Coordinates of C-alpha atoms in Angstrom, one line a residue:
X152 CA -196.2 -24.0 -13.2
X153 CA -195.0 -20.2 -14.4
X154 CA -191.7 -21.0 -12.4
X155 CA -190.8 -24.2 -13.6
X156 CA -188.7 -25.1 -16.4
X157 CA -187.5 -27.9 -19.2
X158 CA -183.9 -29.0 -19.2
X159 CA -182.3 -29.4 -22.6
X160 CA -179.1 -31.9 -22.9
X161 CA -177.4 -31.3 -26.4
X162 CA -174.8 -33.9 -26.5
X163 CA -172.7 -33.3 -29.5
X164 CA -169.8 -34.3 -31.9
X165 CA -167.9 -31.7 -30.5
X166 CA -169.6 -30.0 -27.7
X167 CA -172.3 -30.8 -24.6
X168 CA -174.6 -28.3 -23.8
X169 CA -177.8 -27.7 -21.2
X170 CA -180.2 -25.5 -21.5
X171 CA -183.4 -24.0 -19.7
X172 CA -186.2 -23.5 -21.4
X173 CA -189.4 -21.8 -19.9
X174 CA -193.0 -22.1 -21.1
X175 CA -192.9 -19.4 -24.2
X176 CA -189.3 -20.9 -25.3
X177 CA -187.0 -18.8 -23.9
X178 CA -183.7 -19.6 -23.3
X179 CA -183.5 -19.3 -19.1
X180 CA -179.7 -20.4 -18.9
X181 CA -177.1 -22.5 -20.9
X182 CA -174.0 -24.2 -19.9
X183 CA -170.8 -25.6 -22.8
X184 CA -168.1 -27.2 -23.0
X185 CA -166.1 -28.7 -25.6
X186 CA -165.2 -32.4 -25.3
X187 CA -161.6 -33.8 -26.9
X188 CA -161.7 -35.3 -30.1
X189 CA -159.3 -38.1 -30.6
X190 CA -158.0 -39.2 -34.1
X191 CA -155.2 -42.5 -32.9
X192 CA -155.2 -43.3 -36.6
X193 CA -156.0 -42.5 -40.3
X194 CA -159.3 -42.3 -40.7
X195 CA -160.6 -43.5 -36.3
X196 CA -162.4 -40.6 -34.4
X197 CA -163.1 -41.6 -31.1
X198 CA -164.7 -40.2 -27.9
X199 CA -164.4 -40.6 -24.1
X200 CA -167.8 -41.3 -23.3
X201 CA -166.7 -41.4 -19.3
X202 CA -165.7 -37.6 -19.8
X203 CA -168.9 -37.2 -21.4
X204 CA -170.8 -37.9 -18.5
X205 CA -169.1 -36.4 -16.3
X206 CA -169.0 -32.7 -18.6
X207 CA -173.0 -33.7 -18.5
X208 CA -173.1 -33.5 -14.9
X209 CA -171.4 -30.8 -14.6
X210 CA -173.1 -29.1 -17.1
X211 CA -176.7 -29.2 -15.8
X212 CA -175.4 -28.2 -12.1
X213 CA -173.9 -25.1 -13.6
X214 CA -177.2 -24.0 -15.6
X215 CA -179.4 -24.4 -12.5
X216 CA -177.1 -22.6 -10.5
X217 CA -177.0 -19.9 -13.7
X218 CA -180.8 -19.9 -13.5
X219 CA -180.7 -19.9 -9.6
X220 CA -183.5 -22.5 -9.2
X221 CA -183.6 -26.3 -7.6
X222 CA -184.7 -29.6 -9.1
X223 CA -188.2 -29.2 -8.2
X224 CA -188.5 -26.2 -10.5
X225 CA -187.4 -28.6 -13.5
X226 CA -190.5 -30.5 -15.3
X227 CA -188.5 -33.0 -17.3
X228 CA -185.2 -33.5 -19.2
X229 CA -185.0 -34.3 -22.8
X230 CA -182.0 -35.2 -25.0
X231 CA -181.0 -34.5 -27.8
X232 CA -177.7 -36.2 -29.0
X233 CA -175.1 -36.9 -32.1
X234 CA -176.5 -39.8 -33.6
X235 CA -174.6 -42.5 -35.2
X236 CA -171.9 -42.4 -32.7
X237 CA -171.7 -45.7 -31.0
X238 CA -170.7 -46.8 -27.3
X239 CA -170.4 -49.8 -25.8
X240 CA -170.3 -50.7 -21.6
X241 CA -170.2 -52.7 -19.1
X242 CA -173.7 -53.4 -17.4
X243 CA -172.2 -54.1 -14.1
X244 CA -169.4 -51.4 -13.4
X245 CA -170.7 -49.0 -16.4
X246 CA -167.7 -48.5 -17.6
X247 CA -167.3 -48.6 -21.6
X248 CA -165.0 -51.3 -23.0
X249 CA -163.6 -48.8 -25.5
X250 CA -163.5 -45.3 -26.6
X251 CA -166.5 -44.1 -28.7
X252 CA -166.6 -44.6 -32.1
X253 CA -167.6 -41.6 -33.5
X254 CA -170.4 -41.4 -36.5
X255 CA -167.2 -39.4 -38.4
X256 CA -165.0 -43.0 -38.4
X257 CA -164.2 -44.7 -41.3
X258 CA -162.5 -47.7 -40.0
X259 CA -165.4 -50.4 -41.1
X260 CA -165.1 -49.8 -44.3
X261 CA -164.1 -53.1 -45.5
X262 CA -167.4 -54.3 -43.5
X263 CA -169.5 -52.1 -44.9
X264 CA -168.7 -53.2 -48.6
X265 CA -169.6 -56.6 -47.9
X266 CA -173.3 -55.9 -46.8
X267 CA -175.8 -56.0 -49.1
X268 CA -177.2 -52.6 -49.8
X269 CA -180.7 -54.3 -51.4
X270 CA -181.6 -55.4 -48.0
X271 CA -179.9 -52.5 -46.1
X272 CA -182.0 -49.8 -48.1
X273 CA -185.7 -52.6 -48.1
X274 CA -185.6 -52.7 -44.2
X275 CA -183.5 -49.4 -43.0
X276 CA -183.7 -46.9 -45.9
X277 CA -180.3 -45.8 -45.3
X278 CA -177.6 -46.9 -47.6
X279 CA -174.6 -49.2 -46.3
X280 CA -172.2 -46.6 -44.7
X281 CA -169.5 -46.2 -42.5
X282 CA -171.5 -43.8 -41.0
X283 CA -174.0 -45.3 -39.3
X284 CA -173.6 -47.6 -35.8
X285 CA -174.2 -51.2 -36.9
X286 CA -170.7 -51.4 -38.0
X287 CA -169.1 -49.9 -35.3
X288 CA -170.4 -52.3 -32.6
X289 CA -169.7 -55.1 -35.1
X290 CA -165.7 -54.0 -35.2
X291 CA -165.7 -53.8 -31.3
X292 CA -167.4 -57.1 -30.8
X293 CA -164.4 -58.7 -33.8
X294 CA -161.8 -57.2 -31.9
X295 CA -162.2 -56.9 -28.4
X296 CA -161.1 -60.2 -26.7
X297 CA -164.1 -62.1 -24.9
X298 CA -166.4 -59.3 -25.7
X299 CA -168.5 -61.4 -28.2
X300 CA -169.4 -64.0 -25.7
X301 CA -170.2 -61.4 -22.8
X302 CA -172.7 -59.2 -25.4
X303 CA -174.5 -62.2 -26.1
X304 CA -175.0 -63.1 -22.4
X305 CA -176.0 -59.6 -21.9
X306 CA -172.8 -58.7 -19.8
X307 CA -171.9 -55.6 -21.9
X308 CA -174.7 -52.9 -23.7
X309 CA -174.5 -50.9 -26.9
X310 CA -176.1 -47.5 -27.3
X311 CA -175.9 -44.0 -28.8
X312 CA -175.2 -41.6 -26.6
X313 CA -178.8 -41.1 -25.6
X314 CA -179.1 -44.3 -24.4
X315 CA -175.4 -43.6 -22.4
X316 CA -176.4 -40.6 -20.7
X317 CA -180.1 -41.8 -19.8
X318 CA -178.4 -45.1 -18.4
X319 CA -176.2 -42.8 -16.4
X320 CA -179.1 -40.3 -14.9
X321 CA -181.3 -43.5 -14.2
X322 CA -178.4 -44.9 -12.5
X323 CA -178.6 -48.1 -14.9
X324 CA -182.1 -48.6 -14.7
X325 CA -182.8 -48.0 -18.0
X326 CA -181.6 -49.3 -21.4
X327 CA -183.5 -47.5 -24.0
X328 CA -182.9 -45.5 -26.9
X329 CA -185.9 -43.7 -29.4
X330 CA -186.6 -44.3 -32.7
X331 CA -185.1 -41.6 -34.5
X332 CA -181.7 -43.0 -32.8
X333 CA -182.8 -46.4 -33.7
X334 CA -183.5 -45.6 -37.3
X335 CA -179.3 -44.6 -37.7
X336 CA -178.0 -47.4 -36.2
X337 CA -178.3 -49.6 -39.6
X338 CA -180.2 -52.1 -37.5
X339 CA -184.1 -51.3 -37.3
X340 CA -186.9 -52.0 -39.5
X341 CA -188.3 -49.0 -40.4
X342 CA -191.9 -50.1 -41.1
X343 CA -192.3 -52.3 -37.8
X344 CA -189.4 -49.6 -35.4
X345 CA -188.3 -53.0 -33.9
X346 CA -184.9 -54.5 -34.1
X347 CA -184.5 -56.9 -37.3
X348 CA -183.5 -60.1 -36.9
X349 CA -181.9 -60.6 -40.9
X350 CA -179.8 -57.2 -40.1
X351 CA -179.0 -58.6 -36.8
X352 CA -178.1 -61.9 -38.1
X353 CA -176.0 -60.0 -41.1
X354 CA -174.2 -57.9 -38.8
X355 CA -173.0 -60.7 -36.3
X356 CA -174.8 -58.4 -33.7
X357 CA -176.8 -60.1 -30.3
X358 CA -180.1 -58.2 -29.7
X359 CA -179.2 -58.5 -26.3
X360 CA -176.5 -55.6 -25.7
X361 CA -179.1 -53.8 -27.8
X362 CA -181.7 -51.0 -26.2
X363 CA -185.0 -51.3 -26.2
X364 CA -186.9 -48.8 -28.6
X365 CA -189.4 -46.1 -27.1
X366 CA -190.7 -43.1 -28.6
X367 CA -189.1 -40.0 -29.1
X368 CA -191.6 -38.0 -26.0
X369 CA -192.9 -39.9 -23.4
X370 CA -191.3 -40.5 -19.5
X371 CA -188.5 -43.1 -19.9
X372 CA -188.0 -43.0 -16.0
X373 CA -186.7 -40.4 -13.2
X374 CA -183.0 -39.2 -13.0
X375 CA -181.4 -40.8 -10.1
X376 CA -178.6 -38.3 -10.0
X377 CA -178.0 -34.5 -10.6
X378 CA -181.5 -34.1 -10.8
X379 CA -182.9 -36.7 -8.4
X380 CA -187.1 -37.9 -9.5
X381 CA -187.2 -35.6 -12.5
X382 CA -188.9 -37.6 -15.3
X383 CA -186.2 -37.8 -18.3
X384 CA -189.0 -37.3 -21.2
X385 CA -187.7 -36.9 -24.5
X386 CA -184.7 -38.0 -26.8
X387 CA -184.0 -37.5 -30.5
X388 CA -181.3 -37.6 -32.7
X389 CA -180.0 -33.7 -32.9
X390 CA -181.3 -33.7 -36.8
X391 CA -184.6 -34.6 -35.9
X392 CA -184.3 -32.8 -32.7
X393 CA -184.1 -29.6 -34.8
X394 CA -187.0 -30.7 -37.4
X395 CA -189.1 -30.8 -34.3
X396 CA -187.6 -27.4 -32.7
X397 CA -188.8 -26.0 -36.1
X398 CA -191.8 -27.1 -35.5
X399 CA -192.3 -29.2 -38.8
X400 CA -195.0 -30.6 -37.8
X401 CA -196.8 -31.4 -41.3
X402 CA -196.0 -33.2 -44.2
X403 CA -194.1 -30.9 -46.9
X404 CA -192.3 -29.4 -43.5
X405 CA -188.7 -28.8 -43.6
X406 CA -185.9 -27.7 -42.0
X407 CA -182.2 -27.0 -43.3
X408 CA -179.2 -27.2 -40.7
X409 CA -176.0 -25.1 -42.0
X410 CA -172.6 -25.9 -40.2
X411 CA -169.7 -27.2 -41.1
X412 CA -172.2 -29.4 -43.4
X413 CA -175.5 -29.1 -44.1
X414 CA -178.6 -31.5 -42.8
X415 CA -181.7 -31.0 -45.1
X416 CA -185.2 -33.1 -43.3
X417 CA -188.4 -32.8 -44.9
X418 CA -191.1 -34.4 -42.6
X419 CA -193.5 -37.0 -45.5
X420 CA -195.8 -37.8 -43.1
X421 CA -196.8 -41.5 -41.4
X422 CA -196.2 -43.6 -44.3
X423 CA -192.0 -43.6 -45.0
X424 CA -190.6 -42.7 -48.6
X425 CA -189.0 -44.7 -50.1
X426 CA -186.3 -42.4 -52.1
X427 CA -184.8 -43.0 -55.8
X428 CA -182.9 -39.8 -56.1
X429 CA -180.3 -40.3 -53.4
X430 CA -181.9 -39.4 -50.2
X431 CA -181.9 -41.3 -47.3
X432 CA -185.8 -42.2 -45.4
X433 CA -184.9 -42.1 -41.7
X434 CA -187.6 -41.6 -38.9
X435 CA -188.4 -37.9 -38.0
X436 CA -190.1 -38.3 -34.8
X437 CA -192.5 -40.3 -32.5
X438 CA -194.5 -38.9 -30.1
X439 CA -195.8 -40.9 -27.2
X440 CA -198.0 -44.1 -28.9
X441 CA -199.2 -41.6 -31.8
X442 CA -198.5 -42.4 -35.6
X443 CA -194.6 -42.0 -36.5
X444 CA -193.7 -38.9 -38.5
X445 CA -191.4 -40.2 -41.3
X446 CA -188.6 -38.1 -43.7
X447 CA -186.5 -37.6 -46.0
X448 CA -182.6 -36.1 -45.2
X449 CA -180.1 -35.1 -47.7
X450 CA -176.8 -34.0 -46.1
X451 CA -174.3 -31.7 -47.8
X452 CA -170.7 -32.6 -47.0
X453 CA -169.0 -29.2 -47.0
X454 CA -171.0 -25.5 -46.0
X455 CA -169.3 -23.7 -43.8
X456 CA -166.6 -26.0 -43.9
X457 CA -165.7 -23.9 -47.4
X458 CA -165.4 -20.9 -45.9
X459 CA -163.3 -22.2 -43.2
X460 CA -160.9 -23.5 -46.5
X461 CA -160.8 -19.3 -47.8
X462 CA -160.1 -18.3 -44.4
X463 CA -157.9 -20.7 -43.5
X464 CA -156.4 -22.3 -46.8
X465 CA -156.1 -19.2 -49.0
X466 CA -156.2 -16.4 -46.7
X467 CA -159.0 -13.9 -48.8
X468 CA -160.7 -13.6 -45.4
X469 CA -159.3 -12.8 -41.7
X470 CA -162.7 -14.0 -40.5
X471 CA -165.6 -16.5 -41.4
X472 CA -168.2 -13.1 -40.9
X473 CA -165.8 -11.5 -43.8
X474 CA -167.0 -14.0 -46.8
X475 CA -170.4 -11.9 -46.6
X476 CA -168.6 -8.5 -46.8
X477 CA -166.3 -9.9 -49.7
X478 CA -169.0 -11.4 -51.7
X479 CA -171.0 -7.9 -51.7
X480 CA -168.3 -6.1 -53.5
X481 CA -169.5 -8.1 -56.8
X482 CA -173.5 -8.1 -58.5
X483 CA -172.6 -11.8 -59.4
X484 CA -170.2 -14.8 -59.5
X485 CA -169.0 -13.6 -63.0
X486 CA -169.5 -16.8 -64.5
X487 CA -167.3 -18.9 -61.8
X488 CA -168.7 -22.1 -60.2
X489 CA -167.3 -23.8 -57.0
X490 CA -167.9 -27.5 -56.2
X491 CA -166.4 -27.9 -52.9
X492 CA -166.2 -31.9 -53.4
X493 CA -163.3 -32.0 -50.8
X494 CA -164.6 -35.6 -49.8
X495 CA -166.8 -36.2 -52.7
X496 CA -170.0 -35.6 -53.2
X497 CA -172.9 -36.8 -50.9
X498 CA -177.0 -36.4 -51.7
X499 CA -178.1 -36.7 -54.5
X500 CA -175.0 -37.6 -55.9
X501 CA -172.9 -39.9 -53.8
X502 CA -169.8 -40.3 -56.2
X503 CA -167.0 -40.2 -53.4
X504 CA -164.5 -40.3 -55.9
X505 CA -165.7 -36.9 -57.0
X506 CA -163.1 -33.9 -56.5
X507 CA -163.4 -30.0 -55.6
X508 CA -163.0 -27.7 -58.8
X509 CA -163.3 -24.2 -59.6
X510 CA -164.5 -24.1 -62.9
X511 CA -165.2 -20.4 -65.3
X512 CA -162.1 -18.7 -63.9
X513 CA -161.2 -15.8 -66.6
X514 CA -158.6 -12.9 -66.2
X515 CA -161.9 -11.2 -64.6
X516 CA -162.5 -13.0 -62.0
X517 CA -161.5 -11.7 -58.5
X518 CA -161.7 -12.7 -54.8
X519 CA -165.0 -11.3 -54.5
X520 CA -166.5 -13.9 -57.5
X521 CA -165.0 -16.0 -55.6
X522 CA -166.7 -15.0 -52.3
X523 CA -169.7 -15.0 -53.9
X524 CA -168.8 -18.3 -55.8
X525 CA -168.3 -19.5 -52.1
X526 CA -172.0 -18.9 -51.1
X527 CA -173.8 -20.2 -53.8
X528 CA -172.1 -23.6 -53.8
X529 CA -174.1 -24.1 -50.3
X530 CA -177.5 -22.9 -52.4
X531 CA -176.7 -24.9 -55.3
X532 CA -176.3 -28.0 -53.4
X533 CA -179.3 -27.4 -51.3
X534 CA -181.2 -27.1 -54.6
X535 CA -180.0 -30.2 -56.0
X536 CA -181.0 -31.8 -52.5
X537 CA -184.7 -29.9 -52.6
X538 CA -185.1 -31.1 -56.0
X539 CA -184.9 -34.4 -55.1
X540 CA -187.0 -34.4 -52.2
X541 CA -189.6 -32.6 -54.6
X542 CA -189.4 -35.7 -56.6
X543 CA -189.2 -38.4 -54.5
X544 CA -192.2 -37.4 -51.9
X545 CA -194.8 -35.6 -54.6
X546 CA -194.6 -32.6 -52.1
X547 CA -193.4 -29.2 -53.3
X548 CA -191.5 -27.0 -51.0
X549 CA -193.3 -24.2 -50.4
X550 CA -190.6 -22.7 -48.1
X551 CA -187.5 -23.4 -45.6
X552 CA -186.6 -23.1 -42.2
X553 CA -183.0 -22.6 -41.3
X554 CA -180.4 -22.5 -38.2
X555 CA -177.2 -23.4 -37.6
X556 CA -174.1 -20.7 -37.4
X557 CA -174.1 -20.1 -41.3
X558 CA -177.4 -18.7 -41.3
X559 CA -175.9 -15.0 -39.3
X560 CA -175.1 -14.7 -43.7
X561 CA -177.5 -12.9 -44.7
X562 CA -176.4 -12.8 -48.5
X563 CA -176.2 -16.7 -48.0
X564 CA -179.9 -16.7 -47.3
X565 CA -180.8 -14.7 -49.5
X566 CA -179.5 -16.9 -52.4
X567 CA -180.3 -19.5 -50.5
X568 CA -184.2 -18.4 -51.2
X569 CA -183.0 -17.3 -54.9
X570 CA -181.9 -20.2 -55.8
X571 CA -185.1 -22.2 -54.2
X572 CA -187.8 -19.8 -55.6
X573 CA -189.1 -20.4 -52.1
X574 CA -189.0 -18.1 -48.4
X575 CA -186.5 -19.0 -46.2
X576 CA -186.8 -18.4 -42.9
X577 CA -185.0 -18.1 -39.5
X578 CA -186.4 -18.7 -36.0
X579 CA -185.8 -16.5 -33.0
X580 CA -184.4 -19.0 -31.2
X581 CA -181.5 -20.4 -32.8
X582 CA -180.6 -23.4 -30.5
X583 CA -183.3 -25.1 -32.6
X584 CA -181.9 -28.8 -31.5
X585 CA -182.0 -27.9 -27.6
X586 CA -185.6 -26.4 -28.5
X587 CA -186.8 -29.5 -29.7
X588 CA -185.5 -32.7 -27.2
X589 CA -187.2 -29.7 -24.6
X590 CA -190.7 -29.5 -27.0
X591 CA -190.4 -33.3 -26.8
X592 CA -190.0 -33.6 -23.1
X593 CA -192.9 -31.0 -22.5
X594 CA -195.2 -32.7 -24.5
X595 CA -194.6 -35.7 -22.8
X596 CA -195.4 -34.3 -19.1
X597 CA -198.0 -31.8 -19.7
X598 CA -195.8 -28.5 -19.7
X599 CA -196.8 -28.2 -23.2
X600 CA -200.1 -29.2 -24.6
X601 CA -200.0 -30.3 -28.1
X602 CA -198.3 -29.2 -31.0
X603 CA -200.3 -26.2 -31.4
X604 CA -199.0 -25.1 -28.2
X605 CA -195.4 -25.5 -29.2
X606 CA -196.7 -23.8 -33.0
X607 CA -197.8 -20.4 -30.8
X608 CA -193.9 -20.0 -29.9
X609 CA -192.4 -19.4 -32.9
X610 CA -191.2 -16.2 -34.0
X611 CA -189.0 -15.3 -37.1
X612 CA -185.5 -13.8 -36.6
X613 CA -185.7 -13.2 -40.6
X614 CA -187.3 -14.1 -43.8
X615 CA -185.7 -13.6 -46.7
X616 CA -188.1 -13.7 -50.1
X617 CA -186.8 -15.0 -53.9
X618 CA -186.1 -12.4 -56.0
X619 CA -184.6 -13.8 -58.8
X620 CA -185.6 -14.2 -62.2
X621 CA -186.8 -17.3 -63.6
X622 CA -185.3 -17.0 -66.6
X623 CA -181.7 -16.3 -64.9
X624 CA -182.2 -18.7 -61.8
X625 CA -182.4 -22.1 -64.6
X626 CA -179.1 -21.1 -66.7
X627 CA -177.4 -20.3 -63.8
X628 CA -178.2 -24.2 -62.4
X629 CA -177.6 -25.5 -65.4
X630 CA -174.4 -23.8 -65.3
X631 CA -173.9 -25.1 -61.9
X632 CA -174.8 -28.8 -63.0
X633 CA -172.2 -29.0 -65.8
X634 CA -170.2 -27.8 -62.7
X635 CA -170.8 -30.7 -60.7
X636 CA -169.9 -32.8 -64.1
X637 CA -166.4 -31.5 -64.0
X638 CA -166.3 -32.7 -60.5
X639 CA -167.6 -36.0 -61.7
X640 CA -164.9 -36.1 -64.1
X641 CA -161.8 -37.0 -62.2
X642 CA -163.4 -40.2 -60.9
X643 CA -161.4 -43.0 -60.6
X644 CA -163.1 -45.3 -62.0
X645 CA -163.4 -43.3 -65.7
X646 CA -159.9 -43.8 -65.3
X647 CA -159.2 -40.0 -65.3
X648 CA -156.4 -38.9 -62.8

């Protein structure tokens, strides 16, 4: 089996990749491209899901041809995939009834705020959101004409776009989706990973447009197109996707993804948690009939997102790789704090009311505090989400593992492990969330053969060791708390302005 291979799909929010994988984790061959986003009105992001599909297809022809080998070199296909994001099609034509509505849309608002977040949090542990899918099929079911009546009769399916594209490769054979996918939609119990009838019931939803729920690795069925009788083995939401890639494997694991925003998973282990300090407990993965591996996630709203805003908003930089350069030309922040609340504030906090502020700005200060400033509002917030991961599961971090594009900063990594008082490290292969749906898959069809196999493949790009002192590292978070409070400040309802 030396020449065969694992196919990766990566559908994204705003890209679809594929990507060959051989036995010691190498990247064989990868094939992109970027898919529209659509915004038709304040506040709607949409997707073509056809166009999707058909990038998908395209996609995986172009990385065999790029790795020069046919469909019997490829052992399986896993997916991983944007989760949230919800579509909805017709079972007979497999066409969708309507654009995708993407995880980013805020149009249900006014439904989420009648749910009742008691029972969302008892049986989900997610917190009523716009967010997640539930919603989303609920608003295309209200106002789609007729397309109530034909979900319930099973004329039309629902699914994330895992359950899309392996309804496409299986040629509509299978209507599945895992459980990490399931655990977003707002709709599964999280202790029994099964469909809940009161959230069902809640959310005007009939189970049967719904996918069934299988593990995250084992053989769904056999593609029926591009890659005719190759077992489709694995799918995962792209957070969990990159837990796995990691290879967090045990409780106390976790894994930190810096983008535009910044995902934060700590595997707990086979009994979920429930959090009290503004996490959310989601599923991390499931493999084949064995014991489901719970976590905890705390997202971070704005990372590289901020940098973008000094680039792009203020001009300090010409380029994103520039922040680093800038930031170096200063030992410190001298004494300014940034809390880029553009949107408010998410984990641990979740005031969405909050504002950005810049707060300890003196005659001294300079574009290069700021720069720095810049950088340590992504390790501040990952602290305050650490922190509360700490204290929710019992389990002290005793390091982190990164990716994502932010993580080329090295000064950002090193604060990050400043600020953490733990190592931080980064793998050698960086397309962590392709890496895992293809660990996943492998697992499921022998390529690899347990975890410790998938354990022996990972090498460190980096490693960056705290070297701050104590002493220094608990005024400056105090600092950056009182910080956070100014953000607080301008909330609406303190009826400030």
């Amino acid at each position: 089996m030396s020449d065969r291979y694992i196919l990766a799909i990566d559908q994204g929010t705003t890209s679809t990749r594929c990507i060959l994988f051989d036995r010691r984790a190498t990247v064989v061959a990868v094939a992109r491209a970027e898919h529209p986003q659509s915004y038709p009105r304040p506040g709607w992001v949409e997707h073509d899901a056809a166009r999707i599909w058909r990038d998908t297809q395209r996609l995986i022809t172009r990385a065999m041809r790029s790795a020069g080998i046919g469909a019997d070199q490829v052992a399986a296909i896993g997916i991983a995939n944007q989760r949230e994001t919800a579509v909805v099609w017709d079972r007979a034509t497999g066409v969708p009834v309507a654009p995708a509505i993407v995880w980013q849309d805020t149009r249900t608002s006014s439904l989420v705020s009648a749910l009742d977040p008691a029972l969302i949090s008892e049986r989900t542990g997610l917190q009523p959101a716009t967010y997640f899918s539930a919603t989303k099929v609920r608003w295309l079911l209200d106002h789609i004409p007729g397309l109530r009546a034909r979900a319930e009769k099973g004329e039309v399916l629902f699914g994330t776009m895992d359950s899309w594209l392996i309804w496409n490769l299986t040629g509509g054979r299978e209507h599945l989706t895992d459980v990490t996918n399931a655990s977003r939609t707002m709709l599964m119990d999280l202790s029994t990973l099964s469909w809940d009838p009161a959230l069902l019931d809640v959310c005007t939803i009939p189970q049967a447009m719904l996918p069934s729920i299988r593990s995250s690795s084992e053989v769904y069925g056999a593609a029926s197109s591009v890659l005719p009788g190759v077992p489709i083995a694995a799918a995962m939401g792209d957070q969990q996707a990159a837990l796995f890639g990691q290879t967090c494997f045990a409780a106390g694991d976790a894994k930190c993804t810096y983008g535009t925003g910044g995902f934060l998973l700590m595997n707990t282990g086979s009994t979920p948690v429930r959090s009290t300090h503004g996490l959310l407990t989601t599923v991390g993965y499931r493999i084949g009939s064995e014991p489901v591996a719970y976590a905890l996630e705390g997202s971070i709203a704005v990372a590289g997102s901020l940098v973008q805003w000094v680039r792009d908003g203020l001009g300090l930089i010409g380029t994103a790789s520039e922040i680093e350069t800038l930031a170096g030309t200063v030992a410190d922040n001298g004494g300014c704090y940034i809390v880029p609340a553009f949107s408010g504030l998410f984990a641990p906090h979740w005031r969405s009311e909050a504002r950005g502020v810049i707060v300890g700005l003196t005659s001294y200060i300079t574009k290069g505090h700021l720069a720095r400033a810049v950088l340590e509002a992504t390790g501040w917030q990952t602290r305050e989400v650490v922190d509360a991961m700490n204290a929710d599961s019992g389990l002290a971090l005793t390091g982190l593992n990164v990716d994502g594009g932010m993580t080329a900063d090295n000064m950002l990594m090193q604060i990050v492990a400043d600020v953490l008082s733990v190592p931080v490290v980064r793998p050698m292969v960086a397309e962590t969330v392709s890496l895992g749906a293809a660990y996943a898959a492998g697992l499921a069809v022998g390529y690899w053969s347990d975890l410790q196999d998938l354990r022996n493949n990972r090498h460190s790009a980096g490693r960056w060791d705290p070297g701050m002192d104590g002493e220094r590292r608990a005024a400056e978070y105090r600092r950056w708390q009182r910080a956070v409070q100014s953000a607080v400040y301008f909330s609406d309802d303190q009826g400030q302005t």
